[in-house]
Amino acid sequence: MKKIVLTLVSAVIALCGFAQPKIQFDKTTYDFGQIHEEGGKVTARFNFTNVGNEDLVLKAVRPGCGCTAANYTKTAVAPGQTGFIDATYNPANRPGSFNKNIKVTTNEPEMNVEKPTPHMIFIKGVVTPRPKTPFEKEGYTLGNGMLRFKENTRKLNILNTEQHLDTFKVKNFWNRPVEIKLNGNEFISEAYRSFGTSLQGGEEGIIVLKYDAGKRNEFGGFKDAISFTTNDSTDAVKELYYQVEIKEDFSKMSAGKLKKAPVANFSRDFIDFGQIKLNNSKMETITLTNDGKSDLIIRKVETSSGNLTVKFVPDVKVLKKGQSVEMQVNYIAKHKKGRQANSIKIITNDPNRSQIMINTKADNLQ
């Protein structure tokens, strides 16, 4: 009798030991073949069966870039029952061949580890490019409406004594004239245009703009915008953008003035804030001394990140000969953990070092 009981217990233990879920896909690759870029999203359904003897649960379904798989069986699948995973691909702006994977993690015993090896299913196909628009055929892909500029951004490195001319191509894709009026400012103006107040239907022209750094009357980096008002029924206001770096022109300083020029001397040009927990801050100081023979002007301070702030103590912008000021640099650890590299640019009237870069680093901790 005792032997029979032991045999039954062993059998139950053995059965329990082999009780496990097991996923089996009908197929692991779906080929869409040829699809059209303008045809919208396409979806492939992957059916699977639980061929194990315990409930199967999909713990994670992670699609690759350009693919989504939000729709899948989210409840437990009993032994012998079926479930599905829908993989959706968006062909918009993705012409050509594609091959994407979806990683599937379940409650199967072999996946009960720290870094499980997921099941892989795949979708593939070829996206036929959509027909090009009239704008794309001629390279006018920026902006909206029937009147378009071929380019809308200029980058300039310019001295404060200089003026710079830029040519912008513009075309009217409408079948009627479009009026174009510049909304100027004191430092960006229109120097020339190849047409009158209006650009005729189908016509292409040029507009030349003048950027006057002297009238901008500042130093450092700027993002400036200029706009045109039109009668384009879709997008009436057209904007153009300048990314500008303005430096001081010292070329006309005499040898005598250069000898008497201010000299910006920083006690160091690198700050290591060390380890800082997220949402905490730390301050370091740098001493700036004028070792020259005339006034040193602190024209501007630029930081590469909003995590950095700079304060001068005492709060002065002009240092006399031999005078020093303390730069208090405060860093706030926020947003993300890990190594963070930033910089501070100090712009002065020192002709030999008008722009001084202070690099910083910090290790943000969770």
CSV table of C-alpha atoms in Angstrom, one decimal:
chain,number,residue,atom,x,y,z
A,1,MET,CA,0.0,0.0,0.0
A,2,LYS,CA,2.8,2.3,1.0
A,3,LYS,CA,4.5,1.6,-2.4
A,4,ILE,CA,1.3,2.5,-4.3
A,5,VAL,CA,1.0,5.9,-2.5
A,6,LEU,CA,4.6,6.7,-3.2
A,7,THR,CA,4.1,5.8,-6.8
A,8,LEU,CA,1.0,8.1,-7.1
A,9,VAL,CA,2.8,11.0,-5.4
A,10,SER,CA,5.8,10.6,-7.8
A,11,ALA,CA,3.4,10.6,-10.8
A,12,VAL,CA,1.8,13.8,-9.6
A,13,ILE,CA,5.1,15.5,-9.0
A,14,ALA,CA,6.3,14.4,-12.5
A,15,LEU,CA,3.1,15.7,-14.1
A,16,CYS,CA,3.4,19.0,-12.3
A,17,GLY,CA,7.0,19.2,-13.3
A,18,PHE,CA,6.1,18.9,-17.0
A,19,ALA,CA,3.1,21.3,-16.8
A,20,GLN,CA,4.0,24.3,-18.8
A,21,PRO,CA,2.7,26.7,-21.5
A,22,LYS,CA,4.1,26.4,-25.0
A,23,ILE,CA,3.5,28.9,-27.9
A,24,GLN,CA,3.4,27.7,-31.5
A,25,PHE,CA,2.9,30.2,-34.4
A,26,ASP,CA,1.1,29.2,-37.6
A,27,LYS,CA,3.9,31.2,-39.4
A,28,THR,CA,6.6,33.4,-38.2
A,29,THR,CA,7.0,35.6,-41.4
A,30,TYR,CA,4.4,37.6,-43.2
A,31,ASP,CA,5.3,39.0,-46.7
A,32,PHE,CA,3.1,41.9,-47.8
A,33,GLY,CA,4.7,41.9,-51.2
A,34,GLN,CA,4.3,45.2,-53.1
A,35,ILE,CA,2.4,47.9,-51.2
A,36,HIS,CA,2.0,51.6,-52.1
A,37,GLU,CA,3.5,54.4,-50.0
A,38,GLU,CA,0.3,56.4,-50.2
A,39,GLY,CA,-1.9,53.5,-49.5
A,40,GLY,CA,-1.9,53.8,-45.8
A,41,LYS,CA,-1.1,51.3,-43.0
A,42,VAL,CA,-1.1,47.6,-43.6
A,43,THR,CA,-1.6,44.9,-41.0
A,44,ALA,CA,-0.5,41.3,-40.7
A,45,ARG,CA,-2.1,38.8,-38.3
A,46,PHE,CA,0.0,36.1,-36.7
A,47,ASN,CA,-2.1,33.4,-35.1
A,48,PHE,CA,-0.6,31.1,-32.5
A,49,THR,CA,-1.7,28.1,-30.4
A,50,ASN,CA,-0.9,27.1,-26.9
A,51,VAL,CA,0.4,23.5,-27.4
A,52,GLY,CA,1.4,23.3,-23.7
A,53,ASN,CA,-0.7,22.1,-20.8
A,54,GLU,CA,-0.8,25.3,-18.8
A,55,ASP,CA,-2.2,28.8,-19.5
A,56,LEU,CA,0.0,30.9,-21.8
A,57,VAL,CA,0.4,34.7,-21.3
A,58,LEU,CA,2.0,37.2,-23.6
A,59,LYS,CA,4.2,39.2,-21.3
A,60,ALA,CA,5.6,41.7,-23.8
A,61,VAL,CA,5.2,42.4,-27.6
A,62,ARG,CA,8.0,44.7,-28.8
A,63,PRO,CA,7.9,45.8,-32.5
A,64,GLY,CA,10.9,47.3,-34.3
A,65,CYS,CA,11.1,50.8,-35.7
A,66,GLY,CA,8.2,51.7,-38.1
A,67,CYS,CA,6.1,48.8,-36.9
A,68,THR,CA,3.4,48.7,-34.2
A,69,ALA,CA,1.7,45.8,-32.5
A,70,ALA,CA,-0.7,47.3,-30.0
A,71,ASN,CA,-3.4,44.8,-30.9
A,72,TYR,CA,-2.8,41.3,-29.5
A,73,THR,CA,-4.3,38.7,-27.2
A,74,LYS,CA,-3.9,40.2,-23.7
A,75,THR,CA,-5.7,37.5,-21.7
A,76,ALA,CA,-4.4,34.1,-20.8
A,77,VAL,CA,-4.7,31.4,-23.5
A,78,ALA,CA,-5.7,28.0,-22.2
A,79,PRO,CA,-4.0,24.8,-23.4
A,80,GLY,CA,-5.2,24.0,-27.0
A,81,GLN,CA,-6.7,27.5,-27.5
A,82,THR,CA,-5.5,30.1,-29.9
A,83,GLY,CA,-4.5,33.8,-29.8
A,84,PHE,CA,-3.1,36.4,-32.2
A,85,ILE,CA,-0.7,39.3,-32.7
A,86,ASP,CA,-1.5,42.1,-35.2
A,87,ALA,CA,1.6,43.7,-36.7
A,88,THR,CA,1.0,47.0,-38.5
A,89,TYR,CA,3.4,48.8,-40.8
A,90,ASN,CA,3.1,52.4,-41.9
A,91,PRO,CA,4.7,52.9,-45.4
A,92,ALA,CA,4.4,56.7,-45.4
A,93,ASN,CA,7.8,58.2,-46.2
A,94,ARG,CA,9.4,54.7,-46.3
A,95,PRO,CA,9.8,53.7,-49.9
A,96,GLY,CA,11.8,50.6,-50.7
A,97,SER,CA,12.2,47.2,-49.1
A,98,PHE,CA,11.6,46.6,-45.4
A,99,ASN,CA,12.1,43.7,-43.0
A,100,LYS,CA,10.9,44.3,-39.4
A,101,ASN,CA,10.8,42.1,-36.4
A,102,ILE,CA,8.5,41.8,-33.4
A,103,LYS,CA,9.9,40.3,-30.2
A,104,VAL,CA,7.5,38.3,-28.2
A,105,THR,CA,8.1,37.3,-24.5
A,106,THR,CA,5.8,34.9,-22.7
A,107,ASN,CA,5.4,33.1,-19.4
A,108,GLU,CA,7.1,30.0,-20.7
A,109,PRO,CA,9.6,28.5,-18.2
A,110,GLU,CA,12.7,29.2,-20.4
A,111,MET,CA,11.8,32.9,-20.4
A,112,ASN,CA,11.7,33.1,-16.6
A,113,VAL,CA,15.3,34.6,-16.5
A,114,GLU,CA,16.7,38.0,-16.2
A,115,LYS,CA,17.5,38.4,-19.9
A,116,PRO,CA,15.1,36.0,-21.8
A,117,THR,CA,15.5,35.2,-25.5
A,118,PRO,CA,12.2,36.2,-27.1
A,119,HIS,CA,10.3,34.6,-29.9
A,120,MET,CA,10.8,36.5,-33.2
A,121,ILE,CA,8.2,37.1,-35.8
A,122,PHE,CA,8.8,39.1,-39.0
A,123,ILE,CA,7.0,41.3,-41.6
A,124,LYS,CA,8.5,42.2,-44.9
A,125,GLY,CA,7.7,43.7,-48.2
A,126,VAL,CA,8.5,46.4,-50.8
A,127,VAL,CA,7.0,49.9,-50.6
A,128,THR,CA,6.3,51.4,-54.1
A,129,PRO,CA,7.1,55.2,-53.9
A,130,ARG,CA,4.2,57.5,-54.3
A,131,PRO,CA,4.1,59.8,-57.3
A,132,LYS,CA,6.0,63.0,-56.7
A,133,THR,CA,4.1,66.2,-56.1
A,134,PRO,CA,4.8,69.3,-58.4
A,135,PHE,CA,6.7,70.8,-55.5
A,136,GLU,CA,8.9,67.8,-55.0
A,137,LYS,CA,9.7,67.5,-58.7
A,138,GLU,CA,11.2,71.0,-58.6
A,139,GLY,CA,12.8,70.8,-55.2
A,140,TYR,CA,10.3,73.0,-53.3
A,141,THR,CA,9.6,70.6,-50.5
A,142,LEU,CA,9.6,73.1,-47.6
A,143,GLY,CA,6.5,74.9,-46.2
A,144,ASN,CA,2.9,74.8,-47.3
A,145,GLY,CA,0.7,76.5,-49.8
A,146,MET,CA,1.1,77.3,-53.5
A,147,LEU,CA,3.9,79.9,-53.0
A,148,ARG,CA,7.1,78.3,-51.7
A,149,PHE,CA,10.7,79.1,-51.0
A,150,LYS,CA,13.2,76.5,-52.1
A,151,GLU,CA,15.2,77.1,-48.9
A,152,ASN,CA,14.1,78.7,-45.7
A,153,THR,CA,17.2,78.7,-43.5
A,154,ARG,CA,20.6,80.4,-43.6
A,155,LYS,CA,23.6,79.9,-41.3
A,156,LEU,CA,26.0,82.9,-41.0
A,157,ASN,CA,29.3,83.5,-39.3
A,158,ILE,CA,29.7,87.3,-39.5
A,159,LEU,CA,31.7,90.1,-38.0
A,160,ASN,CA,29.8,92.9,-36.3
A,161,THR,CA,31.0,95.4,-39.0
A,162,GLU,CA,29.7,93.2,-41.9
A,163,GLN,CA,26.6,93.0,-44.1
A,164,HIS,CA,25.7,89.7,-45.8
A,165,LEU,CA,23.5,89.1,-48.9
A,166,ASP,CA,21.6,85.9,-49.3
A,167,THR,CA,19.6,84.8,-52.4
A,168,PHE,CA,16.4,82.9,-51.9
A,169,LYS,CA,14.5,81.2,-54.8
A,170,VAL,CA,10.7,81.4,-54.7
A,171,LYS,CA,8.1,79.9,-57.0
A,172,ASN,CA,4.4,80.4,-57.5
A,173,PHE,CA,2.7,77.0,-58.2
A,174,TRP,CA,-0.7,78.7,-58.3
A,175,ASN,CA,-2.6,79.6,-61.6
A,176,ARG,CA,-2.9,83.3,-60.5
A,177,PRO,CA,-0.5,86.0,-59.2
A,178,VAL,CA,0.6,86.0,-55.6
A,179,GLU,CA,1.5,89.3,-53.9
A,180,ILE,CA,4.6,89.1,-51.7
A,181,LYS,CA,5.4,91.8,-49.1
A,182,LEU,CA,8.4,91.7,-46.7
A,183,ASN,CA,7.8,92.3,-43.0
A,184,GLY,CA,11.2,93.6,-42.4
A,185,ASN,CA,13.1,94.8,-39.4
A,186,GLU,CA,16.1,97.1,-38.8
A,187,PHE,CA,18.8,94.5,-39.5
A,188,ILE,CA,17.2,92.3,-42.2
A,189,SER,CA,16.0,94.0,-45.3
A,190,GLU,CA,15.3,93.3,-48.9
A,191,ALA,CA,18.1,94.3,-51.3
A,192,TYR,CA,16.7,93.0,-54.6
A,193,ARG,CA,13.9,90.9,-56.2
A,194,SER,CA,13.7,89.7,-59.8
A,195,PHE,CA,10.0,90.6,-60.1
A,196,GLY,CA,7.6,93.3,-59.0
A,197,THR,CA,5.1,93.2,-56.1
A,198,SER,CA,3.6,90.0,-57.4
A,199,LEU,CA,4.9,86.7,-58.7
A,200,GLN,CA,2.8,85.4,-61.7
A,201,GLY,CA,1.3,82.0,-61.9
A,202,GLY,CA,3.9,79.3,-62.6
A,203,GLU,CA,6.7,81.9,-62.3
A,204,GLU,CA,10.0,81.4,-60.4
A,205,GLY,CA,11.9,84.4,-59.0
A,206,ILE,CA,14.6,85.4,-56.6
A,207,ILE,CA,14.6,87.6,-53.5
A,208,VAL,CA,17.9,88.9,-52.1
A,209,LEU,CA,17.9,89.7,-48.4
A,210,LYS,CA,20.6,91.8,-46.5
A,211,TYR,CA,21.6,90.9,-43.0
A,212,ASP,CA,23.3,93.9,-41.3
A,213,ALA,CA,25.3,92.7,-38.2
A,214,GLY,CA,26.1,96.3,-37.2
A,215,LYS,CA,22.4,97.1,-36.9
A,216,ARG,CA,21.9,93.9,-35.0
A,217,ASN,CA,24.3,95.4,-32.5
A,218,GLU,CA,24.9,92.3,-30.4
A,219,PHE,CA,27.4,89.5,-30.1
A,220,GLY,CA,27.1,85.8,-29.9
A,221,GLY,CA,24.6,83.3,-31.3
A,222,PHE,CA,21.1,84.2,-32.5
A,223,LYS,CA,18.1,82.7,-34.2
A,224,ASP,CA,16.4,85.4,-36.2
A,225,ALA,CA,13.2,85.1,-38.3
A,226,ILE,CA,11.8,87.3,-41.1
A,227,SER,CA,8.4,86.9,-42.8
A,228,PHE,CA,6.6,87.7,-46.0
A,229,THR,CA,2.8,88.4,-46.1
A,230,THR,CA,1.1,86.9,-49.2
A,231,ASN,CA,-2.3,86.2,-50.6
A,232,ASP,CA,-1.7,82.5,-50.7
A,233,SER,CA,-5.0,81.0,-49.7
A,234,THR,CA,-3.5,78.1,-47.9
A,235,ASP,CA,-0.5,79.6,-46.0
A,236,ALA,CA,-0.5,83.4,-46.2
A,237,VAL,CA,2.6,84.0,-44.1
A,238,LYS,CA,6.0,82.7,-45.2
A,239,GLU,CA,8.9,82.6,-42.8
A,240,LEU,CA,12.7,82.5,-43.4
A,241,TYR,CA,15.2,81.8,-40.6
A,242,TYR,CA,18.8,82.9,-39.8
A,243,GLN,CA,21.1,81.1,-37.5
A,244,VAL,CA,23.8,83.7,-36.9
A,245,GLU,CA,27.1,83.9,-35.0
A,246,ILE,CA,28.3,87.5,-34.6
A,247,LYS,CA,31.9,88.1,-33.6
A,248,GLU,CA,33.6,91.4,-32.8
A,249,ASP,CA,35.8,92.9,-35.5
A,250,PHE,CA,39.2,93.8,-34.1
A,251,SER,CA,41.0,94.1,-37.4
A,252,LYS,CA,41.2,97.9,-37.3
A,253,MET,CA,42.8,98.1,-33.9
A,254,SER,CA,46.2,99.7,-34.0
A,255,ALA,CA,49.3,98.0,-32.5
A,256,GLY,CA,49.2,100.6,-29.7
A,257,LYS,CA,45.6,99.8,-28.8
A,258,LEU,CA,46.2,96.1,-28.9
A,259,LYS,CA,49.0,96.5,-26.3
A,260,LYS,CA,46.6,98.3,-24.1
A,261,ALA,CA,43.7,95.9,-24.7
A,262,PRO,CA,41.9,94.0,-21.9
A,263,VAL,CA,43.0,90.5,-21.2
A,264,ALA,CA,40.5,87.9,-19.9
A,265,ASN,CA,42.2,85.4,-17.6
A,266,PHE,CA,40.1,82.6,-16.2
A,267,SER,CA,41.3,80.5,-13.3
A,268,ARG,CA,40.2,77.3,-15.1
A,269,ASP,CA,38.4,76.3,-18.3
A,270,PHE,CA,36.9,73.0,-17.2
A,271,ILE,CA,34.4,72.1,-14.4
A,272,ASP,CA,33.8,68.5,-13.2
A,273,PHE,CA,30.7,68.5,-11.0
A,274,GLY,CA,31.2,64.9,-10.2
A,275,GLN,CA,28.3,62.7,-9.2
A,276,ILE,CA,24.9,64.4,-8.5
A,277,LYS,CA,21.6,62.8,-7.8
A,278,LEU,CA,18.7,63.7,-10.1
A,279,ASN,CA,16.9,66.9,-9.1
A,280,ASN,CA,19.8,68.0,-7.0
A,281,SER,CA,22.3,70.8,-7.8
A,282,LYS,CA,25.9,71.7,-7.2
A,283,MET,CA,27.8,75.0,-7.6
A,284,GLU,CA,31.4,75.5,-8.7
A,285,THR,CA,33.2,78.8,-9.0
A,286,ILE,CA,35.7,80.3,-11.6
A,287,THR,CA,37.6,83.5,-11.1
A,288,LEU,CA,37.8,85.9,-14.0
A,289,THR,CA,40.5,88.6,-13.9
A,290,ASN,CA,41.3,91.5,-16.2
A,291,ASP,CA,45.0,91.3,-16.7
A,292,GLY,CA,45.0,93.9,-19.4
A,293,LYS,CA,45.4,97.7,-19.4
A,294,SER,CA,41.9,98.8,-20.3
A,295,ASP,CA,38.4,97.9,-19.3
A,296,LEU,CA,37.2,94.3,-19.9
A,297,ILE,CA,33.6,94.1,-21.0
A,298,ILE,CA,31.6,90.9,-20.4
A,299,ARG,CA,29.3,91.1,-23.5
A,300,LYS,CA,27.3,87.9,-23.2
A,301,VAL,CA,27.2,84.5,-21.5
A,302,GLU,CA,25.7,81.5,-23.4
A,303,THR,CA,25.1,78.0,-22.0
A,304,SER,CA,24.5,74.9,-24.0
A,305,SER,CA,21.9,73.6,-21.6
A,306,GLY,CA,19.2,74.9,-19.4
A,307,ASN,CA,20.7,72.8,-16.6
A,308,LEU,CA,23.5,75.4,-16.3
A,309,THR,CA,23.2,79.0,-14.9
A,310,VAL,CA,25.9,81.6,-14.4
A,311,LYS,CA,26.0,84.4,-11.9
A,312,PHE,CA,28.7,87.0,-11.4
A,313,VAL,CA,29.6,88.1,-7.9
A,314,PRO,CA,29.8,91.1,-7.7
A,315,ASP,CA,27.2,91.6,-10.4
A,316,VAL,CA,29.3,93.6,-12.8
A,317,LYS,CA,29.8,93.6,-16.6
A,318,VAL,CA,32.9,95.8,-16.8
A,319,LEU,CA,36.2,94.9,-15.1
A,320,LYS,CA,38.8,97.6,-14.5
A,321,LYS,CA,42.6,96.8,-14.9
A,322,GLY,CA,43.5,94.1,-12.3
A,323,GLN,CA,39.9,93.7,-11.1
A,324,SER,CA,38.4,90.2,-10.6
A,325,VAL,CA,34.9,88.7,-10.5
A,326,GLU,CA,33.7,85.4,-9.3
A,327,MET,CA,31.7,83.3,-11.7
A,328,GLN,CA,29.3,81.1,-9.8
A,329,VAL,CA,28.3,78.2,-12.1
A,330,ASN,CA,25.3,76.2,-10.9
A,331,TYR,CA,24.3,72.8,-12.4
A,332,ILE,CA,21.0,71.1,-11.8
A,333,ALA,CA,20.8,67.4,-12.5
A,334,LYS,CA,17.5,66.8,-14.2
A,335,HIS,CA,15.8,64.8,-17.0
A,336,LYS,CA,18.1,61.9,-17.5
A,337,LYS,CA,20.9,60.0,-15.7
A,338,GLY,CA,24.4,59.2,-16.9
A,339,ARG,CA,27.3,61.4,-18.1
A,340,GLN,CA,26.3,64.9,-19.1
A,341,ALA,CA,28.7,67.1,-21.1
A,342,ASN,CA,27.9,70.8,-21.5
A,343,SER,CA,29.6,74.1,-22.1
A,344,ILE,CA,29.5,77.8,-21.3
A,345,LYS,CA,30.6,80.5,-23.8
A,346,ILE,CA,31.8,83.9,-22.4
A,347,ILE,CA,32.0,86.7,-24.9
A,348,THR,CA,34.3,89.6,-24.0
A,349,ASN,CA,36.1,92.5,-25.8
A,350,ASP,CA,39.5,90.8,-25.3
A,351,PRO,CA,40.8,90.9,-28.9
A,352,ASN,CA,42.9,87.7,-28.4
A,353,ARG,CA,40.2,85.6,-26.7
A,354,SER,CA,36.9,87.2,-27.5
A,355,GLN,CA,35.0,83.9,-27.0
A,356,ILE,CA,36.1,81.7,-24.2
A,357,MET,CA,34.6,78.2,-23.8
A,358,ILE,CA,34.3,76.6,-20.4
A,359,ASN,CA,33.5,72.8,-20.7
A,360,THR,CA,31.6,71.0,-18.0
A,361,LYS,CA,30.7,67.4,-17.1
A,362,ALA,CA,28.6,65.7,-14.5
A,363,ASP,CA,27.4,62.2,-13.7
A,364,ASN,CA,23.7,62.2,-13.0
A,365,LEU,CA,22.6,59.5,-10.6
A,366,GLN,CA,19.2,58.0,-10.2
